[in-house]
Structure formats: C-alpha cells, structure tokens
CSV table of C-alpha atoms in Angstrom, one decimal:
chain,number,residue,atom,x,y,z
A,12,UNK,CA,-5.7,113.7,112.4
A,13,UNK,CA,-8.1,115.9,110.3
A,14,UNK,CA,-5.3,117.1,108.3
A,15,UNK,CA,-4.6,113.6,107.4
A,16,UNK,CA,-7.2,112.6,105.4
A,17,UNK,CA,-7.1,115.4,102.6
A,18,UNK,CA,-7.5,114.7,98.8
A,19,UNK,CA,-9.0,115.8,95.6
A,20,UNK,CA,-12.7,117.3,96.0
A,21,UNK,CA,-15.0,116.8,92.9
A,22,UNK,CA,-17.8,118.0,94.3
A,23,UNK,CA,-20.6,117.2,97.4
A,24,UNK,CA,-22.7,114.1,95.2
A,25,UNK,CA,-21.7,111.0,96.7
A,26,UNK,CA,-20.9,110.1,93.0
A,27,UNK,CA,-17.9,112.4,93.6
A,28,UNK,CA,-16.9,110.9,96.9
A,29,UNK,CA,-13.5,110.1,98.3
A,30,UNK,CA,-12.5,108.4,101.0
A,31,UNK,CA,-11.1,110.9,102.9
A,32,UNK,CA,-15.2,112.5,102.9
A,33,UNK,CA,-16.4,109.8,104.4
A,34,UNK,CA,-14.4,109.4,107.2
A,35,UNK,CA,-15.5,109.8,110.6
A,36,UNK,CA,-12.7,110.2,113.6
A,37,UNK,CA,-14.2,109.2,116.8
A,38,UNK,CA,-13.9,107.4,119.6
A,39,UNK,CA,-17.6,106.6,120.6
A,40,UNK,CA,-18.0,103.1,119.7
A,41,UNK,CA,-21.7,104.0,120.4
A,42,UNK,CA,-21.9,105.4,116.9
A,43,UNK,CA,-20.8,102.3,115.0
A,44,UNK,CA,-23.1,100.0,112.8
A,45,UNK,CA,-23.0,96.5,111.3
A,46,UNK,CA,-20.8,96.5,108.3
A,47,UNK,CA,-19.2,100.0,108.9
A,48,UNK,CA,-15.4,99.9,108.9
A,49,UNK,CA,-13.7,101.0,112.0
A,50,UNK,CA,-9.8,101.9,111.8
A,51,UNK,CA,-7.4,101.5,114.6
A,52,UNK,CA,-3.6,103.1,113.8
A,53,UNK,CA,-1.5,100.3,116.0
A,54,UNK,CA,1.5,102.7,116.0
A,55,UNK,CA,4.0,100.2,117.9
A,56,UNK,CA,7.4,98.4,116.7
A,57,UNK,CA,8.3,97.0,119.9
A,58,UNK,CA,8.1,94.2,119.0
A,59,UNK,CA,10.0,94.7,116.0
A,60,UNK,CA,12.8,96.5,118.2
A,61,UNK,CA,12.8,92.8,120.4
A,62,UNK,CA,13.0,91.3,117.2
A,63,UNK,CA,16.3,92.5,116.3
A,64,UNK,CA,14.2,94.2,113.0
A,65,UNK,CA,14.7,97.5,111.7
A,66,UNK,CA,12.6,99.9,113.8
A,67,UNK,CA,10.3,102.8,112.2
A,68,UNK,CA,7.1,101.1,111.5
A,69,UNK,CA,5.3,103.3,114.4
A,70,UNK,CA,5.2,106.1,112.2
A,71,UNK,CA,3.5,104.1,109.4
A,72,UNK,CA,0.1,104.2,110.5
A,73,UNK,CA,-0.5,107.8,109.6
A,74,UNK,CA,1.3,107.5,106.2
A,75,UNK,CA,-0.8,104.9,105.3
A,76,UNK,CA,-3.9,107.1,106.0
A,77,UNK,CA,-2.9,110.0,103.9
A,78,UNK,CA,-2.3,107.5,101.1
A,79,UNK,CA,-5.9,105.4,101.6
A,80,UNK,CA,-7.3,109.0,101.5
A,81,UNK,CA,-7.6,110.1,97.5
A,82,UNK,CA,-9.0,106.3,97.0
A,83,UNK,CA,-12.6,107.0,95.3
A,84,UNK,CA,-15.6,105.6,97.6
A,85,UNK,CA,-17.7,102.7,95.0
A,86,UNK,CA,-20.3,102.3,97.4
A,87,UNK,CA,-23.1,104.4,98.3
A,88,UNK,CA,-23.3,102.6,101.7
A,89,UNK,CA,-19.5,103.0,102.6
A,90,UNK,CA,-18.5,104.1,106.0
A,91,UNK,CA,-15.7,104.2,108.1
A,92,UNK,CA,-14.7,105.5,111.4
A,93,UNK,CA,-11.2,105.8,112.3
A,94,UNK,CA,-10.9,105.8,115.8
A,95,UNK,CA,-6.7,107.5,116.2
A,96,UNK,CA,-3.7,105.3,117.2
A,97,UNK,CA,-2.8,103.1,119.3
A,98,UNK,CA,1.0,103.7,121.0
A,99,UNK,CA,3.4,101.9,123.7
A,100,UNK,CA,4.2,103.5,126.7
A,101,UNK,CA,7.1,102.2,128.6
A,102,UNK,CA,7.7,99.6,125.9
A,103,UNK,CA,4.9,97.5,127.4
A,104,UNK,CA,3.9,95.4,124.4
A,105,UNK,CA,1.7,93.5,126.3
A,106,UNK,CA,-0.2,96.1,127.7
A,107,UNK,CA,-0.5,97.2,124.2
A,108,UNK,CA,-1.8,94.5,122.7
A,109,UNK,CA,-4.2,94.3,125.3
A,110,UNK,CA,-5.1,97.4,124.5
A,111,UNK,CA,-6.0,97.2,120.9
A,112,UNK,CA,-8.1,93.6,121.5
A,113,UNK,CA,-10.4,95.0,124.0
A,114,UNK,CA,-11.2,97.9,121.3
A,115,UNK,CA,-11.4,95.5,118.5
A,116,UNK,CA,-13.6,93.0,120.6
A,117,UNK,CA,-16.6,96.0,121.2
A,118,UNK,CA,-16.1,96.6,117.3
A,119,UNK,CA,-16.9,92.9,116.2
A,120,UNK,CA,-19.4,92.9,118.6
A,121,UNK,CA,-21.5,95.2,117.0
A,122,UNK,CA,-21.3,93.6,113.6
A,123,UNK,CA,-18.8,96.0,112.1
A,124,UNK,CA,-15.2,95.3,110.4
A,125,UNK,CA,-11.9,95.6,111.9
A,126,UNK,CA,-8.8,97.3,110.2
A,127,UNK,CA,-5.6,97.6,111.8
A,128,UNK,CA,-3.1,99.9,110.5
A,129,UNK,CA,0.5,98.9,111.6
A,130,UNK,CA,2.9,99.0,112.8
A,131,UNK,CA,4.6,95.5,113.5
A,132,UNK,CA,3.8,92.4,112.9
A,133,UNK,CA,3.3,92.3,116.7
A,134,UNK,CA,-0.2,93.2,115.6
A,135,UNK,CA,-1.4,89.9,114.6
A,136,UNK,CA,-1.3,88.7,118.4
A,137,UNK,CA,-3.8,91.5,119.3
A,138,UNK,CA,-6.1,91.5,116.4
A,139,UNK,CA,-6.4,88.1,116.5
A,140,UNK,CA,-7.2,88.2,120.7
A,141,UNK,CA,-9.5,90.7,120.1
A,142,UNK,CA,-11.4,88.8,117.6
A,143,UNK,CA,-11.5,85.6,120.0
A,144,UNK,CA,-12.5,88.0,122.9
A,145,UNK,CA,-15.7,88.8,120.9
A,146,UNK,CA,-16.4,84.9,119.3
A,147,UNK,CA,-14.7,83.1,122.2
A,148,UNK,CA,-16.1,79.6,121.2
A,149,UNK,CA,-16.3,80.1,117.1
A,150,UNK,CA,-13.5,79.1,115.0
A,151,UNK,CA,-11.3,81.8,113.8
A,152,UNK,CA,-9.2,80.9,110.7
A,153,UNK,CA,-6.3,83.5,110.1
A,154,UNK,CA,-4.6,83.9,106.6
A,155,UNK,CA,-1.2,85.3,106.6
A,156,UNK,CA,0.2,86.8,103.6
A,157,UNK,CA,3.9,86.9,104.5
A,158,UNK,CA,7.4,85.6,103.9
A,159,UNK,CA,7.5,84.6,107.5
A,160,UNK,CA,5.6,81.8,109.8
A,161,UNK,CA,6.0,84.2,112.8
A,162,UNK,CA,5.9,81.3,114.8
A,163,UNK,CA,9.2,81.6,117.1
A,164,UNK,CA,9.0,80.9,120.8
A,165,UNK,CA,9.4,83.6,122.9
A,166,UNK,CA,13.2,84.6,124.1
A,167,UNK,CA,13.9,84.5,127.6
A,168,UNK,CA,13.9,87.8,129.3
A,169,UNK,CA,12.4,89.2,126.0
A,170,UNK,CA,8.9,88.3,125.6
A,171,UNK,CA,6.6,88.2,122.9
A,172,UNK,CA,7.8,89.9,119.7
A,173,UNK,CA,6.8,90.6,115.8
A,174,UNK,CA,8.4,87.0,115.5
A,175,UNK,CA,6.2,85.3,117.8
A,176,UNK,CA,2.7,86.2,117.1
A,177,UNK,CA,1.3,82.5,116.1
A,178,UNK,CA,3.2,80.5,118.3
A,179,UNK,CA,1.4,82.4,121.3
A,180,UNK,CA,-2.3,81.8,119.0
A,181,UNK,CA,-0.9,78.0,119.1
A,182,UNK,CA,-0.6,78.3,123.1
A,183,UNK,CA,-4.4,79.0,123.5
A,184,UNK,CA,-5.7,76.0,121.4
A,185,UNK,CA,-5.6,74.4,118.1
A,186,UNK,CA,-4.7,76.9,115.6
A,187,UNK,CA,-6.6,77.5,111.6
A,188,UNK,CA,-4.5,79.5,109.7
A,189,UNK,CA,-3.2,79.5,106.0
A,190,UNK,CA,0.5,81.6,105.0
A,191,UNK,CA,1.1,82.4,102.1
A,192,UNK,CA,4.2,83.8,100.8
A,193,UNK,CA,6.5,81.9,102.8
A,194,UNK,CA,10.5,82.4,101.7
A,195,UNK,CA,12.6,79.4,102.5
A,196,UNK,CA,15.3,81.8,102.9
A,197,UNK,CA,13.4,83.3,105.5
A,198,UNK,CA,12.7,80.5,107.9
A,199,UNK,CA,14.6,78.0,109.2
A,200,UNK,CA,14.1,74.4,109.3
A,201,UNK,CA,12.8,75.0,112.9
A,202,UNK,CA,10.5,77.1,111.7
A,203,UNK,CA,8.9,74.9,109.3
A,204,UNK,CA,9.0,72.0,111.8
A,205,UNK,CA,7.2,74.0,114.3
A,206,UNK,CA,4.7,75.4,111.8
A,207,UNK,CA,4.4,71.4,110.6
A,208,UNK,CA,3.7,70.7,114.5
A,209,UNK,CA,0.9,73.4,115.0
A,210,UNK,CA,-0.7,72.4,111.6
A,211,UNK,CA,-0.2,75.8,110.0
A,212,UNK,CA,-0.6,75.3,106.6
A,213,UNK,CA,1.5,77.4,103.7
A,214,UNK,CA,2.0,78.1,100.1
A,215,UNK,CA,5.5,78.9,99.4
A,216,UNK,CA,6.2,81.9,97.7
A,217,UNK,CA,7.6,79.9,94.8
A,218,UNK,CA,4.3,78.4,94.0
A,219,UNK,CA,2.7,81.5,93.5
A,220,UNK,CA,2.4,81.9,89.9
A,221,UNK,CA,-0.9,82.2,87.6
A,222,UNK,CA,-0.6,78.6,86.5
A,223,UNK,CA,-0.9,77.5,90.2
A,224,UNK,CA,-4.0,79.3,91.2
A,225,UNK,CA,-6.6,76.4,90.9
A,226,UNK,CA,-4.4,74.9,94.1
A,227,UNK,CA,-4.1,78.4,95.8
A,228,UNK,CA,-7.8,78.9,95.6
A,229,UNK,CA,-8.3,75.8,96.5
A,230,UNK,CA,-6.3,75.7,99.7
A,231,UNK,CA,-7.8,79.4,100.6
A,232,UNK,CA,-11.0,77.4,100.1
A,233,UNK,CA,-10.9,74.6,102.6
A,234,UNK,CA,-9.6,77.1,105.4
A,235,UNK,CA,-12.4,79.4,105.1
A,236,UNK,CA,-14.8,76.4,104.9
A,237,UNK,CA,-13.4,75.4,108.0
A,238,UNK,CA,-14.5,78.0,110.3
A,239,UNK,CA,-16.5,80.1,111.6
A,240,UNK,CA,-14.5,83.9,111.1
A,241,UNK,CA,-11.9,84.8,108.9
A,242,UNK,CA,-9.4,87.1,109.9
A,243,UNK,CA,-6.7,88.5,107.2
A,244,UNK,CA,-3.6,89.6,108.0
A,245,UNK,CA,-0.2,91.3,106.0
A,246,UNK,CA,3.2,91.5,106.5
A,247,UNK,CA,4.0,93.6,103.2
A,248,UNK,CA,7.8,92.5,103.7
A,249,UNK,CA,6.1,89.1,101.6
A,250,UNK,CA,6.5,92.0,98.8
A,251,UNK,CA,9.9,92.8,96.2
A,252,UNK,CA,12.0,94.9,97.5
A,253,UNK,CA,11.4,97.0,94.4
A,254,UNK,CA,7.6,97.9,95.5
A,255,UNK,CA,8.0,97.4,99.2
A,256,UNK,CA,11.3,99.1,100.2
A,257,UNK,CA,10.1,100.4,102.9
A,258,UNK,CA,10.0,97.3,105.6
A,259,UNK,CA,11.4,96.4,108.7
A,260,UNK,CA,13.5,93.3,106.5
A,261,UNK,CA,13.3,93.3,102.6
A,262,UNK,CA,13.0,91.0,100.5
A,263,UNK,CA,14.8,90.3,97.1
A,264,UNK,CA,13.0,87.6,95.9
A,265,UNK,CA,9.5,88.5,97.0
A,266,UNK,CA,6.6,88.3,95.9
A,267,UNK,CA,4.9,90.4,93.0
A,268,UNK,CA,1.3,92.4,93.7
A,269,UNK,CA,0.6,91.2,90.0
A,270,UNK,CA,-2.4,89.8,88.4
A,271,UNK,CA,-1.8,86.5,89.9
A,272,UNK,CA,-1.9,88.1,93.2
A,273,UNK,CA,-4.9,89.9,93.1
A,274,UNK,CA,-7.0,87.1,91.5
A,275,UNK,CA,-6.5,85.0,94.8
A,276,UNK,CA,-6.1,88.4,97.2
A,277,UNK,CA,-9.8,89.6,96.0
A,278,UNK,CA,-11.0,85.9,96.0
A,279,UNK,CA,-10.0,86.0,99.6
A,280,UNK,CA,-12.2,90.1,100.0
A,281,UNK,CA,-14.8,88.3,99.0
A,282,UNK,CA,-15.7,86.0,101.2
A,283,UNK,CA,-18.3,86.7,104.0
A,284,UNK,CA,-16.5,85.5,106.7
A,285,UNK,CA,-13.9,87.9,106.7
A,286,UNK,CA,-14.3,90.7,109.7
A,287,UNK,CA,-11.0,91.9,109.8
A,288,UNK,CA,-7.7,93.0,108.4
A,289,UNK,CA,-4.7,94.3,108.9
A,290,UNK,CA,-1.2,95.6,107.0
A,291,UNK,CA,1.9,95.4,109.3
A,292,UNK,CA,5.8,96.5,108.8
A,293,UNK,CA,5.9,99.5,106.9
A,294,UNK,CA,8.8,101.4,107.5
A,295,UNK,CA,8.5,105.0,106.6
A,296,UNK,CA,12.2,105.3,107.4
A,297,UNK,CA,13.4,103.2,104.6
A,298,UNK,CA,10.8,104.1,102.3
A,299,UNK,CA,11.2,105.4,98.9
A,300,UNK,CA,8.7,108.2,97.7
A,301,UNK,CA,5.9,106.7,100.1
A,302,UNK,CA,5.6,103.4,97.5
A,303,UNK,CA,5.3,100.8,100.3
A,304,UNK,CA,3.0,102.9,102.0
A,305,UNK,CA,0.7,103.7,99.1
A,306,UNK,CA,0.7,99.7,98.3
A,307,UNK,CA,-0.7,99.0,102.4
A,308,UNK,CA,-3.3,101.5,101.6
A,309,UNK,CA,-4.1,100.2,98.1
A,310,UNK,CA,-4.2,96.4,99.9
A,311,UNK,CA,-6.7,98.1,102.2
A,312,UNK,CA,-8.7,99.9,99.9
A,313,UNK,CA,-9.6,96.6,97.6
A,314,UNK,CA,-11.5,95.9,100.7
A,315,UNK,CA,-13.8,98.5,100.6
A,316,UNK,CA,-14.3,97.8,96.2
A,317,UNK,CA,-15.0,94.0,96.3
C-alpha cells in the first residue's frame, strides 16, 4: 500500500503538499476525526460477474489511488485515512457488502466522510446500508450519476448484483434519490417503469447541456432540501467511451466531464449534507493509458478542493 501513494515532492511546507503526504493507512478507527476523509478500496466485481458485465473492476481500487496521489492538497486542514481494501471471499457478495457497511457506519458515526473506491456498482448497496446503519431514522437522499437506474430485481438463483443496488434500497422503505445520466439505450421500458414506481427521479443524459442547467440545479436542489444526508454515488460508465474506456459496459453516446458537468458536479461538492462518495466500474482491463482511472480520481479529488 505504501508504495501506492508516491508522487512529486516539493518540499516538507504544507504549501508544498500532495496528497499522497497526507495520507494516513490505518485501520484504527480510533484515530479518526470529524470531517477527515476515510478511504475504503471495495475491491469486488461480483456483482458485475452476476451481472453478465465485463469483469476487472477489482483491481481498480488501487489504480485509482496511485492516480488521486500527485493531486496537490488546498487545504491546510486536509486529512485522510485510507483504511486498505475491501475483497470477496468465496464470491459472497453479501457478506461483502456487509462488510464494507459496518466499517462505513463507525466512520459516519464519528463525523467524518466516507469514500468508496470501486469496484462495482455493487457498491452502492453497501455504502448506502452503511450510511442508514449510522442515521437509521434520517432521510438519506442518494444522487446517481450513471447511465443506468440499477434498479433490476434480483435473478433467481443469482442474487443481488451491480444491476440491482436500488431496487433492494426500495425494499427497505421509500426511496430519495436523483440519477442523472440516464441513456435510454441503456434501460428498458421496465426499467423506467419500475424507477417511475419507486419515485426515483432522473435527468436523462440528453438534457444535460449548459443551456439546461437552471433545471438540473434545480432538481439537484429539491432532493437535497428533502433530506436529512446526502450520499453521492458514480458509475463512470455514464462517461464517452473516449475518456472512460475502461468500464465494465461503455458507452458511445455518454456523457462529457465538460464545463457543463462540473458546474452541477461541484454545485452538488458543495453542499453540507453530503458525507459520502463513491466511483464504481473502472476496469483496469480495458483501460487505455490509465485515463478512466485518472478521471475516478480526479472526480474524487474535486471533493477535497470545493
């Protein structure tokens, strides 16, 4: 792990700092604060595997460390733990997930953020559980920047999956949560129906564009007015194919990390309610010269510069 997070050193001064000299690896939760950040790598595609998706997003979490590492630190007060990876023995997703939302319950707990590293977009069902374990009766609204609702039922005699993560949030209660990206390509008339039924609300990917952003914000808006937490999650196969080749299922027609994406992506950083956040489906198997991995990181990083 130490190895890992390597960069350019400019010197001791914090004015010189990078992110990979502020890192702490631990695993003593003891030592966390309010408002550090504490990383978990969820290295796990088992659910992508159940999904039928390209497998390889296990090895991401690493990759995306080495690229978050160079980032330069803007903030005297910046801290962050990474506390190692998270795997699946025996392809026990379940077990896994439980896993990683029992560690990301004791973070929140203690006032600090969570940041997921993944993996598949089997994440969301864990971070999201762990969140709920620590705020079991606030309101948790979840934005999903994706091309997918990720709201299929369960398969018999396959379980939960990368596919699946908000239909099993919808199973526990009534359901806050904003996706935006969403392909028409990419879902099926089901899909929409059942997100329609659950009250997921979504901004097609065709209606991102700068003229447009007045309605974005304000639909970003009334979520996080709504409740108490806001959780952020990203399936980076939302991206082009041309800066995100490295996914478990590309996309052509995605969308663009442009100006018009960061406007309503940093409005989003900003808001105080937000206590976690995670990147899911990088592929380092079908990447080209690390370029999806080094966008996860940079996705992660405005984080820490807002």
């Amino acid at each position: 792990m130490l190895n890992i997070w390597q960069g350019r050193n400019d010197g001791d001064s914090p004015l010189h700092h990078r992110i990979f000299q502020r890192v702490k690896i631990s695993e003593n939760y003891g030592n966390i604060s309010p408002n550090n950040f504490v990383i978990h790598g969820f290295a796990v595609d088992e659910g992508v595997r159940r999904n039928k998706g390209r497998i390889g997003a296990a090895k991401a979490p690493d990759i995306i460390r080495k690229n978050m590492s160079n980032f330069p630190v803007v903030s005297p007060d910046f801290k962050l733990f990474d506390f190692r990876n998270i795997t699946c023995e025996d392809q026990n997703l379940e077990k896994t997930q439980e896993n990683l939302a029992e560690k990301v319950s004791i973070i929140l707990q203690k006032n600090a953020k969570s940041i997921v590293l993944g993996g598949g977009h089997e994440v969301t069902f864990a971070h999201y559980s762990g969140i709920k374990k620590a705020f079991p009766n606030q309101k948790i609204g979840i934005i999903n920047i994706d091309a997918h609702f990720d709201n299929r039922e369960p398969e018999n005699g396959v379980g939960a999956s990368s596919g699946t993560g908000f239909w099993q949030i919808a199973q526990e209660g009534k359901i806050y949560s904003l996706h935006i990206g969403i392909q028409r390509n990419s879902n099926t008339l089901k899909l929409f129906d059942t997100a329609h039924q659950f009250g997921m609300k979504y901004i097609l990917a065709d209606e991102i564009f700068f003229e447009n952003l007045p309605k974005i914000y304000q639909k970003i808006d009334e979520l996080i007015s709504s409740v108490d937490y806001l959780y952020l999650t990203i399936c980076v196969d939302v991206f082009n194919a041309s800066i995100a080749p490295g996914v478990s299922a590309t996309a052509y027609n995605g969308i663009f990390a442009d100006a018009t994406f960061l406007l309503f992506y940093r409005h989003i950083l900003k808001s105080e309610k937000l206590i976690a956040l995670d990147v899911a489906e990088v592929n380092p198997e079908f990447d080209i010269a690390e370029r999806t991995a080094r966008l996860a990181a940079s996705l992660v990083n405005e984080w820490f510069s807002v």
